[in-house]
CSV table of C-alpha atoms and ligand atoms in Angstrom, one decimal:
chain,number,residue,atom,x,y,z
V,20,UNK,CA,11.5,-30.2,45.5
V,21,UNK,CA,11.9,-31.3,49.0
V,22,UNK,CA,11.3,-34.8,50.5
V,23,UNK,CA,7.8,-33.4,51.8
V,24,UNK,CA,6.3,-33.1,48.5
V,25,UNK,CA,4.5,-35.7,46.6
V,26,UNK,CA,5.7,-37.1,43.6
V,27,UNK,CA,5.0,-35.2,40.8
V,28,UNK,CA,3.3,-37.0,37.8
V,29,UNK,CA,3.7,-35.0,35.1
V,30,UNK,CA,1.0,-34.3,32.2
V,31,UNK,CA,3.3,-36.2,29.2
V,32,UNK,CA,6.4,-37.7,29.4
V,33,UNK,CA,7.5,-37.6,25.8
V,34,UNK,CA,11.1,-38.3,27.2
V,35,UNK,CA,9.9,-42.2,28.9
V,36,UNK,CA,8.4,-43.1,25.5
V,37,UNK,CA,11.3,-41.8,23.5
V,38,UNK,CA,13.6,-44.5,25.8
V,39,UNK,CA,11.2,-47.4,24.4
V,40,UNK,CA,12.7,-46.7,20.7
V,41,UNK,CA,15.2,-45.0,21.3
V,42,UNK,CA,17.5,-47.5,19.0
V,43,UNK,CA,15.0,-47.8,16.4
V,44,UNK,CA,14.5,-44.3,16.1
V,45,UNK,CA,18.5,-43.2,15.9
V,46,UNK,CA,18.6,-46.0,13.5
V,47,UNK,CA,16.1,-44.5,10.8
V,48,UNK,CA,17.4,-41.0,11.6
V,49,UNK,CA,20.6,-41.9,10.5
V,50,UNK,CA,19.5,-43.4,7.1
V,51,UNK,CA,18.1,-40.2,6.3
V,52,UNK,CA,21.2,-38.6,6.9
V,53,UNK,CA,23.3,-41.1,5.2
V,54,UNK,CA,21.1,-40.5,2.0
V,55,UNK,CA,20.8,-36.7,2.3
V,56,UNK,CA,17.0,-36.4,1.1
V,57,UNK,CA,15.0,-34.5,3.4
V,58,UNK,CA,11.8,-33.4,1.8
V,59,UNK,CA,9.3,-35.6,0.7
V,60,UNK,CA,11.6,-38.7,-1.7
V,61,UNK,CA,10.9,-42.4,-0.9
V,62,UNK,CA,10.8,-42.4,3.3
V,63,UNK,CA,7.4,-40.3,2.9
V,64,UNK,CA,6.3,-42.3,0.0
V,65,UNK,CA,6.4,-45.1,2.4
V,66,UNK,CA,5.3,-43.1,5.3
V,67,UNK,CA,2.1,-42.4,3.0
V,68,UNK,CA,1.5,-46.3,2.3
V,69,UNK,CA,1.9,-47.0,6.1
V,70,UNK,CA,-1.0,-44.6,6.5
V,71,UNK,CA,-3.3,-45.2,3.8
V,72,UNK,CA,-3.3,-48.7,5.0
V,73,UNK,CA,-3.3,-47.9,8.7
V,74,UNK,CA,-6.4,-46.1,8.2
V,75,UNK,CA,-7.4,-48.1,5.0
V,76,UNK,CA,-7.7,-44.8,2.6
V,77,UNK,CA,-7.1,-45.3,-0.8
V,78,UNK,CA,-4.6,-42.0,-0.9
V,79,UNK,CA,-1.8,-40.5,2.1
V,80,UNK,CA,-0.8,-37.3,1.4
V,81,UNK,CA,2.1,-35.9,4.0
V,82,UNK,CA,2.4,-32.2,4.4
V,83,UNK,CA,4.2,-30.0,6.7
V,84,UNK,CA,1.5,-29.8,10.1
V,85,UNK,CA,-2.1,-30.4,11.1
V,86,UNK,CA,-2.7,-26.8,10.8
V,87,UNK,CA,-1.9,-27.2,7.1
V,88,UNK,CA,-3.9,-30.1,6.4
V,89,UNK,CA,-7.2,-28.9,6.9
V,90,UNK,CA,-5.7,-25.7,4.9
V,91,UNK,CA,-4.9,-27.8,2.1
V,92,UNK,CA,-8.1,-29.8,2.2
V,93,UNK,CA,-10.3,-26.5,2.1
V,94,UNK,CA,-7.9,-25.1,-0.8
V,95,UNK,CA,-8.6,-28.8,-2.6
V,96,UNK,CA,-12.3,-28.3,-2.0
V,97,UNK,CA,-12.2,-24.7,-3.6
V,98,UNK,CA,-13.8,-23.1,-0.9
V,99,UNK,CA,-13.5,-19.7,-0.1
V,100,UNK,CA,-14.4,-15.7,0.4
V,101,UNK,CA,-18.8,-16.0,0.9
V,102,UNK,CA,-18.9,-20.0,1.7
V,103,UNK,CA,-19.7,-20.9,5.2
V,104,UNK,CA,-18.3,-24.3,6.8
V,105,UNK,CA,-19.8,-25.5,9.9
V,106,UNK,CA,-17.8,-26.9,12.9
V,107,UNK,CA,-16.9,-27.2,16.5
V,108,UNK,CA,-16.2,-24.5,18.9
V,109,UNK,CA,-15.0,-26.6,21.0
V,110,UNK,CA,-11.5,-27.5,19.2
V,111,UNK,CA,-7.9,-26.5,19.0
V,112,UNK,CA,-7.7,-22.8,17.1
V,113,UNK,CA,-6.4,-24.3,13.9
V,114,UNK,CA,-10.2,-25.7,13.4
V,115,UNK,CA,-11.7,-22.6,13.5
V,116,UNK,CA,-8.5,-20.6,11.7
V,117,UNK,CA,-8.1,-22.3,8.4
V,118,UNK,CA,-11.8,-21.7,7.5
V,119,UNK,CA,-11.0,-17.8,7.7
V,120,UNK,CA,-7.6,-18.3,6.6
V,121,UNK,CA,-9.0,-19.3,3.1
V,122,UNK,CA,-11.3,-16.0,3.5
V,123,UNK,CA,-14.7,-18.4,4.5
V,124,UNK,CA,-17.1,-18.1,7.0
V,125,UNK,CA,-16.5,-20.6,9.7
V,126,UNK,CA,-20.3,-21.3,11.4
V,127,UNK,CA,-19.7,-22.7,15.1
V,128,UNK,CA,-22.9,-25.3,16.1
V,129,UNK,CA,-22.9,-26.4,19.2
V,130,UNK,CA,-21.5,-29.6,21.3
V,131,UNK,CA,-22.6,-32.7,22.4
V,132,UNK,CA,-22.0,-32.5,26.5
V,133,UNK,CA,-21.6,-36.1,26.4
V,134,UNK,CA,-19.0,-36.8,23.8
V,135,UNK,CA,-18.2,-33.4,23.5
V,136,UNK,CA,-18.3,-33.6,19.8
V,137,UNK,CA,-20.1,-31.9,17.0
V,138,UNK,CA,-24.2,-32.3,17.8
V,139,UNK,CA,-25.9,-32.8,14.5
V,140,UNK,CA,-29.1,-31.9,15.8
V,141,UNK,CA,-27.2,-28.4,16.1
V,142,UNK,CA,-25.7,-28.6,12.9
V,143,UNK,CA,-29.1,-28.8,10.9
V,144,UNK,CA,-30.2,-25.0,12.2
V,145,UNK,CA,-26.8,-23.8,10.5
V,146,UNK,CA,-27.2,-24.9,7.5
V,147,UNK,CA,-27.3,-21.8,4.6
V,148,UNK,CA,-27.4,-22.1,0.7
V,149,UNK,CA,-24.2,-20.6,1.5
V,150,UNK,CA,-22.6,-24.1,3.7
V,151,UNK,CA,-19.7,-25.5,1.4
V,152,UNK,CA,-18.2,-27.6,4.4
V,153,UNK,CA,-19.0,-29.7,7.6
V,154,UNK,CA,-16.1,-29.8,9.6
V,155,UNK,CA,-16.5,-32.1,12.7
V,156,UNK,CA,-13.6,-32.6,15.0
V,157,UNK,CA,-12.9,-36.1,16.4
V,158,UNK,CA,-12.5,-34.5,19.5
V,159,UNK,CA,-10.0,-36.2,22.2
V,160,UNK,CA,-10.0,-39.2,20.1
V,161,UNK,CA,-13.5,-40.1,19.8
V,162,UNK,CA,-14.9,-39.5,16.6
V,163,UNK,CA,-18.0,-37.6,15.8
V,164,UNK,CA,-21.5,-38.9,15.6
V,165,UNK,CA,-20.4,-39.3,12.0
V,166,UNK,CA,-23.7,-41.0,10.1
V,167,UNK,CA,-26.0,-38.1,10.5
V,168,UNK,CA,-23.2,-35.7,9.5
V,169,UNK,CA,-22.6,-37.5,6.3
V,170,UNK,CA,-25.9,-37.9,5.7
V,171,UNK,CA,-26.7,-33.9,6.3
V,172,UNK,CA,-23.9,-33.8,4.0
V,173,UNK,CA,-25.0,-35.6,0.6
V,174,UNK,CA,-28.4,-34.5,1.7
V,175,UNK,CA,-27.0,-30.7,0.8
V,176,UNK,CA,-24.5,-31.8,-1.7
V,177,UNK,CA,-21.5,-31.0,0.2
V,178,UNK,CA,-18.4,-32.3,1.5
V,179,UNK,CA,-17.0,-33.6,5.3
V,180,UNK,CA,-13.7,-32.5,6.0
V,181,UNK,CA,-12.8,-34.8,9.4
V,182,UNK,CA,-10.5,-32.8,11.7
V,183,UNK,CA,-8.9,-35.9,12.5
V,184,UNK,CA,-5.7,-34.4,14.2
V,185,UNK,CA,-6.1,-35.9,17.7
V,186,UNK,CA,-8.2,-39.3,16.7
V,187,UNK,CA,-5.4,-41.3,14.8
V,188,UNK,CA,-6.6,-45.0,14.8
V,189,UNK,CA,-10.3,-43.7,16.5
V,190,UNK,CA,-12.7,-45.6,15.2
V,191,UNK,CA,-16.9,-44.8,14.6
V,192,UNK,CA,-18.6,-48.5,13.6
V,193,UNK,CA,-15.5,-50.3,12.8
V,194,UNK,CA,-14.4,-47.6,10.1
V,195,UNK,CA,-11.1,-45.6,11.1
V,196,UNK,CA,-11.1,-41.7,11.1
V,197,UNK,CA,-9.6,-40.4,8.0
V,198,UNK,CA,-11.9,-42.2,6.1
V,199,UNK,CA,-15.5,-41.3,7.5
V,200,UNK,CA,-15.9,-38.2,5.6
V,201,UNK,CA,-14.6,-36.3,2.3
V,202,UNK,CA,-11.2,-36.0,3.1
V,203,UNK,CA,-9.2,-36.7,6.5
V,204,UNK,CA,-6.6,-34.4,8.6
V,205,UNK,CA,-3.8,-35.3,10.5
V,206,UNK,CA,-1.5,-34.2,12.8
V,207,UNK,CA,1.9,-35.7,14.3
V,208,UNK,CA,2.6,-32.6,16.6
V,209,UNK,CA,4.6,-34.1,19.4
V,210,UNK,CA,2.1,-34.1,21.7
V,211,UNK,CA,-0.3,-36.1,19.3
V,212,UNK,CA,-0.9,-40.0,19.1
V,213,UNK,CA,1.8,-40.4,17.0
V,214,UNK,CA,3.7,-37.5,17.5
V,215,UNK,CA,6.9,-36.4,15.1
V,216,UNK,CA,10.0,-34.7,16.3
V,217,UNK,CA,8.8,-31.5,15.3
V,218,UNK,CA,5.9,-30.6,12.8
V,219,UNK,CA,4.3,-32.8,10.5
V,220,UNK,CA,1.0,-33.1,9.1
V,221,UNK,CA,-1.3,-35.6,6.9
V,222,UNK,CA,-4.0,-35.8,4.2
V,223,UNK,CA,-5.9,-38.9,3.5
V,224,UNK,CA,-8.9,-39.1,0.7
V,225,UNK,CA,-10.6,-42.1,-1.3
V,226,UNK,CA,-11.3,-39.6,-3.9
V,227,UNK,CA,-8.1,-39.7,-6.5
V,228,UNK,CA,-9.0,-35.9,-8.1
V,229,UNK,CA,-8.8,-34.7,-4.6
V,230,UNK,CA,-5.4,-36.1,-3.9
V,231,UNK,CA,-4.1,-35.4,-7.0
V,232,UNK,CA,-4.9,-32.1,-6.5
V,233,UNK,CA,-3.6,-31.7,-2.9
V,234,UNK,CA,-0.5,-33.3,-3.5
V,235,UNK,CA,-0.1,-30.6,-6.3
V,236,UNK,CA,-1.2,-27.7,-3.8
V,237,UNK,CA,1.4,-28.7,-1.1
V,238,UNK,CA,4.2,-27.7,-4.1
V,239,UNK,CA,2.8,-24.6,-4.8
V,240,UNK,CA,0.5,-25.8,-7.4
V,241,UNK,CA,3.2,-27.0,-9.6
V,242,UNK,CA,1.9,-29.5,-12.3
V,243,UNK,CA,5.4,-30.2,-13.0
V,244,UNK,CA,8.6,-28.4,-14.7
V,245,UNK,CA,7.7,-25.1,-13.2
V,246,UNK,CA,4.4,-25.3,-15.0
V,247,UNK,CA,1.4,-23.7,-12.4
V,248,UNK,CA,-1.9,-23.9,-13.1
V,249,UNK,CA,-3.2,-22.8,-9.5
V,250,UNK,CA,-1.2,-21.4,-6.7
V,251,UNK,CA,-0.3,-23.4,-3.9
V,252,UNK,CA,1.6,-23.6,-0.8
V,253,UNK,CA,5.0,-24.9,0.6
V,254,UNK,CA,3.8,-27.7,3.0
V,255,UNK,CA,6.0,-30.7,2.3
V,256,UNK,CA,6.1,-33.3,4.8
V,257,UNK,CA,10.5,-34.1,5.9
V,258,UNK,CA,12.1,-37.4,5.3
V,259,UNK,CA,12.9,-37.0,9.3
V,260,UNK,CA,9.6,-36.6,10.7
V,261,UNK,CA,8.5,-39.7,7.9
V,262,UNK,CA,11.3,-42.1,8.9
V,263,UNK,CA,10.7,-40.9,13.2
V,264,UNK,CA,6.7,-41.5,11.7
V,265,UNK,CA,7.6,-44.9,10.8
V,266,UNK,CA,8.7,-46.6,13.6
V,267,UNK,CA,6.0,-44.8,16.3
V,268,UNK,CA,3.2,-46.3,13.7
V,269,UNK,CA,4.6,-49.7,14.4
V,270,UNK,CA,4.1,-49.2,18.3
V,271,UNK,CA,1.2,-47.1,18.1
V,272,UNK,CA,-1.7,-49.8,18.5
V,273,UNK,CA,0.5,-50.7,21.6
V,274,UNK,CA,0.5,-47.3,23.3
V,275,UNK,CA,-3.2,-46.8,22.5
V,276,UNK,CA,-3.9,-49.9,24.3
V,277,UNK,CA,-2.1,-48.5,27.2
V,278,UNK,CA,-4.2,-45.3,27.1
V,279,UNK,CA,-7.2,-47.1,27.3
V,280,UNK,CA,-6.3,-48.8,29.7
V,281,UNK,CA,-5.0,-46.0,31.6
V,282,UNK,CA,-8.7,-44.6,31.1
V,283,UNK,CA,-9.9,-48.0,32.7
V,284,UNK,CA,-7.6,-47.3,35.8
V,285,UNK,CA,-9.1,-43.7,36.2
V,286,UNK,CA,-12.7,-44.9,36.4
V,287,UNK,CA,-11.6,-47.8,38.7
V,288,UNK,CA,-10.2,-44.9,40.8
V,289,UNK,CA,-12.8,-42.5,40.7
V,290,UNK,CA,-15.2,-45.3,42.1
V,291,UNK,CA,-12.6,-46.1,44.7
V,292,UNK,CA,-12.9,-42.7,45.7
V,293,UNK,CA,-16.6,-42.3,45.5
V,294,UNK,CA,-16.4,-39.2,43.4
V,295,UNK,CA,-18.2,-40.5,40.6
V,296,UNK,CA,-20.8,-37.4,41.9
V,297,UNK,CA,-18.8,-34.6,41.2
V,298,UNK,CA,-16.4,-36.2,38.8
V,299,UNK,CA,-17.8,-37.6,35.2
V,300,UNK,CA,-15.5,-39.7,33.2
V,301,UNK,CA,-15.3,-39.8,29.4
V,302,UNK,CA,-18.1,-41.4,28.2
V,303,UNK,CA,-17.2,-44.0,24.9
V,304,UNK,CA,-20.0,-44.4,23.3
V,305,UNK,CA,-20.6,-48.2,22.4
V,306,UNK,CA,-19.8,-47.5,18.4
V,307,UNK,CA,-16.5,-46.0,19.1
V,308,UNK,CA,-12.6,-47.0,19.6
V,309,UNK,CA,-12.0,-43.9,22.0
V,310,UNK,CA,-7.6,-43.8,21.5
V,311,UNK,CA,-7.6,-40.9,24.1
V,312,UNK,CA,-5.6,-38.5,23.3
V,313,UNK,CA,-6.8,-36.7,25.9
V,314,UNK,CA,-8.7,-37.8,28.9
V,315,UNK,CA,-10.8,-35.3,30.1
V,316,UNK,CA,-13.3,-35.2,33.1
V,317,UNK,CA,-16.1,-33.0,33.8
V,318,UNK,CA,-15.4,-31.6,36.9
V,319,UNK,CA,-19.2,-30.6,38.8
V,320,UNK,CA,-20.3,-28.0,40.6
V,321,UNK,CA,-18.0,-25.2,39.7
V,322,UNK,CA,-15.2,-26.5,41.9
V,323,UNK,CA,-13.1,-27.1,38.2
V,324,UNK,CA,-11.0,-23.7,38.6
V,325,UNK,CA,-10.1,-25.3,42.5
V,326,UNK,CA,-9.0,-28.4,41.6
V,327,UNK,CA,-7.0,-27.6,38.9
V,328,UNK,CA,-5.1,-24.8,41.2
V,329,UNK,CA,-4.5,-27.4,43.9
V,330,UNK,CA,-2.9,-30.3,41.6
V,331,UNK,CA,-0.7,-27.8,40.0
V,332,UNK,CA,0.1,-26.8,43.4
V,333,UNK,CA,1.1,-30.7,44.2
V,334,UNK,CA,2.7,-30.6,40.7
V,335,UNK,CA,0.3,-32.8,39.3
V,336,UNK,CA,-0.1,-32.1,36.0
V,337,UNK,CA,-2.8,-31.3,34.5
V,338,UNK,CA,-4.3,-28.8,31.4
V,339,UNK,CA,-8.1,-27.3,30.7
V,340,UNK,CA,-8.5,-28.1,26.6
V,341,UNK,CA,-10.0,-25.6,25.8
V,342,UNK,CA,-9.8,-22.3,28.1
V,343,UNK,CA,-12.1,-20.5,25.3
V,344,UNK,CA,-14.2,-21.8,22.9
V,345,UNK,CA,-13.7,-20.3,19.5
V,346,UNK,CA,-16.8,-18.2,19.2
V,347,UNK,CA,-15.8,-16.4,22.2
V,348,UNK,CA,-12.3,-15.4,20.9
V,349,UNK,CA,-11.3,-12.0,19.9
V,350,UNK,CA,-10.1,-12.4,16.3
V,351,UNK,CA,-13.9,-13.9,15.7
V,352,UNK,CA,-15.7,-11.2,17.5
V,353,UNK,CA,-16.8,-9.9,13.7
V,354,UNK,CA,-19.3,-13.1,13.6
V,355,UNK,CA,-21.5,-11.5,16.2
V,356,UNK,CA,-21.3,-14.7,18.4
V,357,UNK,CA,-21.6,-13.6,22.4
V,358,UNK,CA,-21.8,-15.5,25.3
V,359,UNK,CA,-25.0,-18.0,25.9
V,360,UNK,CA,-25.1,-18.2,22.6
V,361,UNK,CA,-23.4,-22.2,22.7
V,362,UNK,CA,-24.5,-23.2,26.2
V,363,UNK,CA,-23.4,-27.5,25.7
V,364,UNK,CA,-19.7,-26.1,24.7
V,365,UNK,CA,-19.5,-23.3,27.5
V,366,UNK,CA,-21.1,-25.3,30.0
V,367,UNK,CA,-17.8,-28.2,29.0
V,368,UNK,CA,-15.7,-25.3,28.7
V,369,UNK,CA,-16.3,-24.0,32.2
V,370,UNK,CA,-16.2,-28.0,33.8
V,371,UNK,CA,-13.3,-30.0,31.7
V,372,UNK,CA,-10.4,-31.4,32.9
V,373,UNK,CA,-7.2,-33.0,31.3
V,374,UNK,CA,-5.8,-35.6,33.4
V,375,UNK,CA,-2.4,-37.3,32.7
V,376,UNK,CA,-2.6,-40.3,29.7
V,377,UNK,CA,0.5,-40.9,28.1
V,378,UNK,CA,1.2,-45.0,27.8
V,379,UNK,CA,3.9,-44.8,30.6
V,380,UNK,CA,1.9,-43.7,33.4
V,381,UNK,CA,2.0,-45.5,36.4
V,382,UNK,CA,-0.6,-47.0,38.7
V,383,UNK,CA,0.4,-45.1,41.5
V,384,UNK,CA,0.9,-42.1,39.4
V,385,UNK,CA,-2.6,-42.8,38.7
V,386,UNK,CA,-3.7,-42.8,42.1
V,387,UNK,CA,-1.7,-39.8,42.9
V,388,UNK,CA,-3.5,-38.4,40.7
V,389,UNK,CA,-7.0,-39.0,42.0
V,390,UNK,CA,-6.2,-38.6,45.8
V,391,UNK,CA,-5.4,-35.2,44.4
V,392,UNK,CA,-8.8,-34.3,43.0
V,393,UNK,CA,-10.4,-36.2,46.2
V,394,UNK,CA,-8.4,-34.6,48.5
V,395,UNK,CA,-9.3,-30.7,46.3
V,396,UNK,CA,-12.4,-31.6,46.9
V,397,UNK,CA,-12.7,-32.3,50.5
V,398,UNK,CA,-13.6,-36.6,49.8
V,399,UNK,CA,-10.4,-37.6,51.3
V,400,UNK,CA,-11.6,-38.7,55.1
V,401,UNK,CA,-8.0,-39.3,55.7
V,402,UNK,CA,-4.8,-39.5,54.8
V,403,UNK,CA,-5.0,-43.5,55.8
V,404,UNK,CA,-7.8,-44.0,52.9
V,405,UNK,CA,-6.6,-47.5,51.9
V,406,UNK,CA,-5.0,-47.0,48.6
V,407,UNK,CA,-6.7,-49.1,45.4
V,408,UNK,CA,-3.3,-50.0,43.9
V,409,UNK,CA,-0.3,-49.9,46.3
V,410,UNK,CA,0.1,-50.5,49.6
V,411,UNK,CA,2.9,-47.9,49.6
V,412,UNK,CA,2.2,-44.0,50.5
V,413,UNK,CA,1.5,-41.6,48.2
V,414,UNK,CA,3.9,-39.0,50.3
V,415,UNK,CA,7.4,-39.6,49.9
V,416,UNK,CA,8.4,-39.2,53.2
V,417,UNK,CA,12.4,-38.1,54.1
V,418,UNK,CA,14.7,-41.1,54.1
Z,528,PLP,C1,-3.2,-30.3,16.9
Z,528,PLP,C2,-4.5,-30.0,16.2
Z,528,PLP,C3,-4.6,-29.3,15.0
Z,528,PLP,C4,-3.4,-28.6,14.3
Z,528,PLP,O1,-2.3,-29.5,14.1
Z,528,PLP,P1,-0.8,-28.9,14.0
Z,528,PLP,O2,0.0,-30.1,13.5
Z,528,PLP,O3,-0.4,-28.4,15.3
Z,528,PLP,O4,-0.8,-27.8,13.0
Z,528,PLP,C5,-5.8,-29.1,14.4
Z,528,PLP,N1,-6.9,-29.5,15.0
Z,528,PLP,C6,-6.9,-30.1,16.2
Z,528,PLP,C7,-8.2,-30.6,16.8
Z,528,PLP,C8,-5.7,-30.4,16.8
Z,528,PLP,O5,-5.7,-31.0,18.0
């Protein structure tokens, strides 16, 4: 980099946080090693507690990733080859994947463009005698429109699995996610809320056959003594990623207060800037604790593609979730689905924007941030635009 360029921000900065708990975390890494039990045993017993009562479930159940969760919950839930389960095209693959993984149907409705959730109006047209599953994704951390899912839901006598893997600690009427459906799924992917040092993965259920069950299915269905009534899978949760779990769950309220306000910052920015015309902000709807796992604009007037080419090229970091909605990707071509046919999630698709939210993030990072977009768009008058919160230049000039 030379003195001329800006100062990058980049998109996460898993390496700042890790420097916050650094201690604590080397600390419970080493009991793990000093007892010498790494899958499942007493540190995720524990983990399991601190969840259940995080997200006041009556049952925790850690397994090996996300991915596997809602694999585990769909196993649980005996669904399978002919059943259809409704979700979100507008989602991380894994969504979409496990329902076909367990050889169903997976039915994509389309989007809210506003919380860019699951729409339940879209949801009712989808329902067959052959629906075994709603499936809504607490997208970004903001969770679903959940009441008139769940209601859809007993009305039809089925279950709500919550793709909960981004919205740990989200909230929808004072109720945390996990618990606003069936069963929950979690994910502590690095890049996640309260992210692991590698994979990791939860299930949380109020409904004790269901856990009992899933906590069977993550050891390959073993009842105990090498005695299998069903088959399962191997998707145990490590003593690591519980005891590395345990001490980012005591700071997580902390950094989720930092995201939001973070979020605050943005919108103070984008007003500063008087882009709030081409530029739309996350909405949080009023029922909601939005914990932002991502924050993603809606960038107007087809100028997305630009901007997003000239903050990389300031190295500004910044990612499109999702490039493709899942009923336009190859391996789901066999459902028939074709463009126009979800015009909420391709019209997000084609406008959405990740900006930079991890807790660390400064205010001038911030700020960098936005003079980028204003600038991509041709809103910054001059390079003398007085600054909202510094007084120093964004350029770093040569000494
Ligand atoms: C991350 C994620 C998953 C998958 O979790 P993994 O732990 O990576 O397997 C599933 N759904 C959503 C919405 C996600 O963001």
């Amino acid at each position: 980099m030379t003195n001329n360029t800006p100062t990058p921000v980049p998109f996460i900065n898993l390496v700042a946080q890790y420097q916050r708990i650094k201690s604590e975390v080397q600390e419970a890494v080493l009991k793990v090693f000093d007892d010498q039990s790494f899958v499942l045993g007493d540190e995720v017993a524990e983990f399991e507690c601190d969840i259940a009562e995080y997200c006041d479930s009556r049952n925790a159940i850690g397994v090996a990733s996300g991915t596997d969760a809602l694999l585990l919950a769909l196993m649980a839930l005996e669904i399978g080859p002919g059943d259809e389960v409704i979700t979100s095209p507008f989602t991380f693959f894994a969504t979409g994947s496990c329902i076909a993984r367990v050889g169903a149907t997976p039915v994509f409705a389309d989007i809210d463009p506003v919380s860019f959730n699951l729409c339940p109006d879209s949801i009712e047209n989808k329902i067959t005698d052959k629906t075994k599953a709603i499936m809504p994704v607490h997208i970004f951390g903001q969770c679903a429109d959940m009441e008139p899912i769940w209601r859809n839901a007993v009305r039809n006598g089925i279950p709500v699995i919550e793709d909960a893997a981004q919205a740990i600690g989200a909230e929808y009427r004072g109720r945390r996610a996990g618990v606003l459906g069936t069963v929950g799924c979690f994910s502590f992917f690095p890049t996640k809320n309260l992210g692991g040092a590698g994979d990791g993965g939860l299930v949380t259920t109020d409904d004790p056959d269901l856990a009992t069950r899933i906590r069977r299915l993550r050891v390959h269905g073993d009842l105990g003594g090498y005695q299998h009534a069903e088959i399962g899978i191997n998707s145990r949760l490590d003593a690591l990623q519980a005891a590395v779990l345990r001490v980012k769950l005591r700071h997580l309220d902390k950094w989720t207060t930092e995201r939001q306000e973070n979020a605050r910052r943005y919108n103070a920015l984008f007003r500063h800037y008087q882009l709030l015309d081409c530029v739309e902000p996350p909405t949080v709807l009023p029922d909601r604790r939005h914990v932002y796992n991502q924050y993603s604009v809606r960038v107007k007037g087809g100028q997305r593609d630009k901007v997003l080419q000239d903050l990389r090229e300031k190295h500004i970091g910044c990612a499109i979730y999702y490039p493709r909605p899942l009923h336009l990707q190859q391996c789901f071509e066999y459902l028939g689905c074709k463009a126009g046919d979800l015009p909420q999630t391709e019209l997000i698709t084609s406008e959405c924007l990740a900006l930079p939210i991890f807790s660390e993030l400064t205010e001038v990072q911030q700020e960098t941030v936005v003079r980028g977009i204003a600038e991509s768009l041709g809103r910054l008058s001059s390079p003398q635009f007085p600054t909202l919160y510094s007084d120093t230049p964004q350029i770093s000039k040569a000494a």
